[in-house]
Structures are given as C-alpha cells and as structure tokens.
C-alpha cells in the first residue's frame, strides 16, 4: 500500500467511526468502502445459524429490485452463502476460493442475478458471528474491474474489523440514547422536582416539575446554567446541600431532608445526595441530585386506584376525599351539600370496605395512595 493509499485508508477508517455516531453518513461510507476495495456494490447482511432467514441491513450501489430478488429468490443460489457460517471473523473469500470460476459463470445465480448488474464476481468478509447468526459484508466486482484478486481480499480484510466495531458502537449509542430518552420521559411525569448537577454546580438535567419551578421563580431560578435561591433561608440550605455533597464528608451524619421556604411562604422538602461515582466522574457528569417536593396539606391521590382497590362508589370516594381534607361530619355535609346522616351512612360503608375503625385510619389509607406522578391540572369535577 502506497503512502497515498495509506492516507486514504486512514481517512476512510475515521469516516466509518463517524457513521457510528451519525447513521445518516452510512450510505456515503459504504460508497467509499466500495471504492477503496475495488467493488461496485456493498451489502451488509445477517444470516441466522439455521440458514432459515437473511436480513439485508445496509447496502450501496445495488438497485433495490436486485436487492429484493437476492433476498427472495437467489439467496439460496449464492455459492458464498453456505461458507458464511464457516468463515473466521475478518476472513475474506471470493468465488474462486469456493469453486472453479468457469463453473460459477455457468450457474443460474451468475446468469440471472450477477451478470445483469454488469458484475462478474463477488467477495465476502465475515464481520461478526455468534451461535445464533453471522454478519457478513459482501462486495460485488464490476466487469471493468475483473474478478476478485488478492489486493481486493487484503483491503476487505483490513477494513472489515473497523466496520464491525463501528456497528457495535452504533448499537451501544442507540441503546443508551433510548434509555436516556425513556428515563427523561419518566422523570417528567413525576410531581417531585428533580435536578441533576455536575461537580461545578451546573445543571445537567431538570425534569418538567423542576423546569416549571425555575420558571415560576418563587423558590429557585436559573442564571445561565446555575441555580440560585430567591431568599436567604433557601440560599443557605442550598449551599449547605452542595457543600456536603461535594465534600462527601459528614453526609451520613446530617439529616436527610431540609425544609426550604419560598418567597411566597410555600414550604418545600429538599433532599440532595452525591452520586456514588462522583469522585471519578468527568467534569460534565452528574455529581449531585436534588429533589424538591412541595408540602401539601392535601396531596394528590390516585383516586381511581383507591376506588378499584376497595370497590368504592363515586359518592363513597367523594366522602373519603372530604374526610382527608376536612375531617368533621358536619363540615363534610356542608361542603358536599348532603345531610349529615348521609355522610355517616357513607362513612360506615367506608369502614366496612377498607377495614378501618376510625376516620384517622381512613386518612392513613388514603395517604398510601398519594400519587408520585403529576396529575393533569384542571377544575375539580364531582365524583
């Protein structure tokens, strides 16, 4: 390989790994691979170990009609196909390594599929294998280039491991992206405000509840990628939380939850802790997680779950919620616009269905159904 060819190979390897991050570049990379190894078309395909199915994952230079014909009709006539599962990873073979070339020219596969594409030969390199399947790169040789030669075999052998590693990287990146996106969606559905910070106190991620808290600006606000408290009391607690988390000393000895108060007097439970890998993470990694929950006298309940669990009627559920909020029979009757005797009747049924012996027990039972997720906002509807 000349110096110019070595430089071309080096640039191509870089493009191959770039395609792992940006899938839109894959087609252009396969085109460059075809040019580098001396082929007219490149296909990456998967064959299962039982030889029952084949998947064409990527291709370049092949008309879609011939691609479909290969998959649906001619795949079993490919003389290289049965050798796929026997190939060592990165091993490259051409038709002449399997059968005499004149015999290949006489096959239906050559006459009906290879030759009509202006091609004369094929070469295959094994990319990856497992007990279940084999991944190979197949390159078609055009009539103008002639049959597969040693130079083509060597270049395919050189490029194959980089294509395989790029594919493995792409799978990992894809899996991580899906995981991060799914986790972000889950966090956005929680009513608790969650904010993740790096080692320098910059915001790495904030869920929807936290972003709304920043937008309201009653307790905390953002200045650039930093979080600032809106009053002295909250600022003192916030600084203490970060100092302890950053130092990692005395964390187990301090109380786990602090009470922060907003400028409007609303109370929030604040809890922060350092991540277990904080001392070894990169600068942009998550070092501290902060949780903030508004203190509510009447928390949001999963009323549908309570109703299903105890087979409550809409009226019984309505009375139960009023017990949590008000407590007294007369107050409940006044709010719901019903007689006190009706409230007592519903109360007796609630005791019977839930197993509670007093109203305080009903409140505790309801507290067990507090919803951790954000419920849709809107006007209250009678139940």
Tab-separated table of C-alpha atoms in Angstrom, residues 24 39 65 322 351 374:
chain	number	residue	atom	x	y	z
A	24	UNK	CA	-27.058	9.404	8.039
A	39	UNK	CA	-16.058	-3.012	-5.797
A	65	UNK	CA	-35.012	-4.594	-7.482
A	322	UNK	CA	-63.648	15.162	52.014
A	351	UNK	CA	-65.183	1.456	57.364
A	374	UNK	CA	-48.040	14.729	38.141
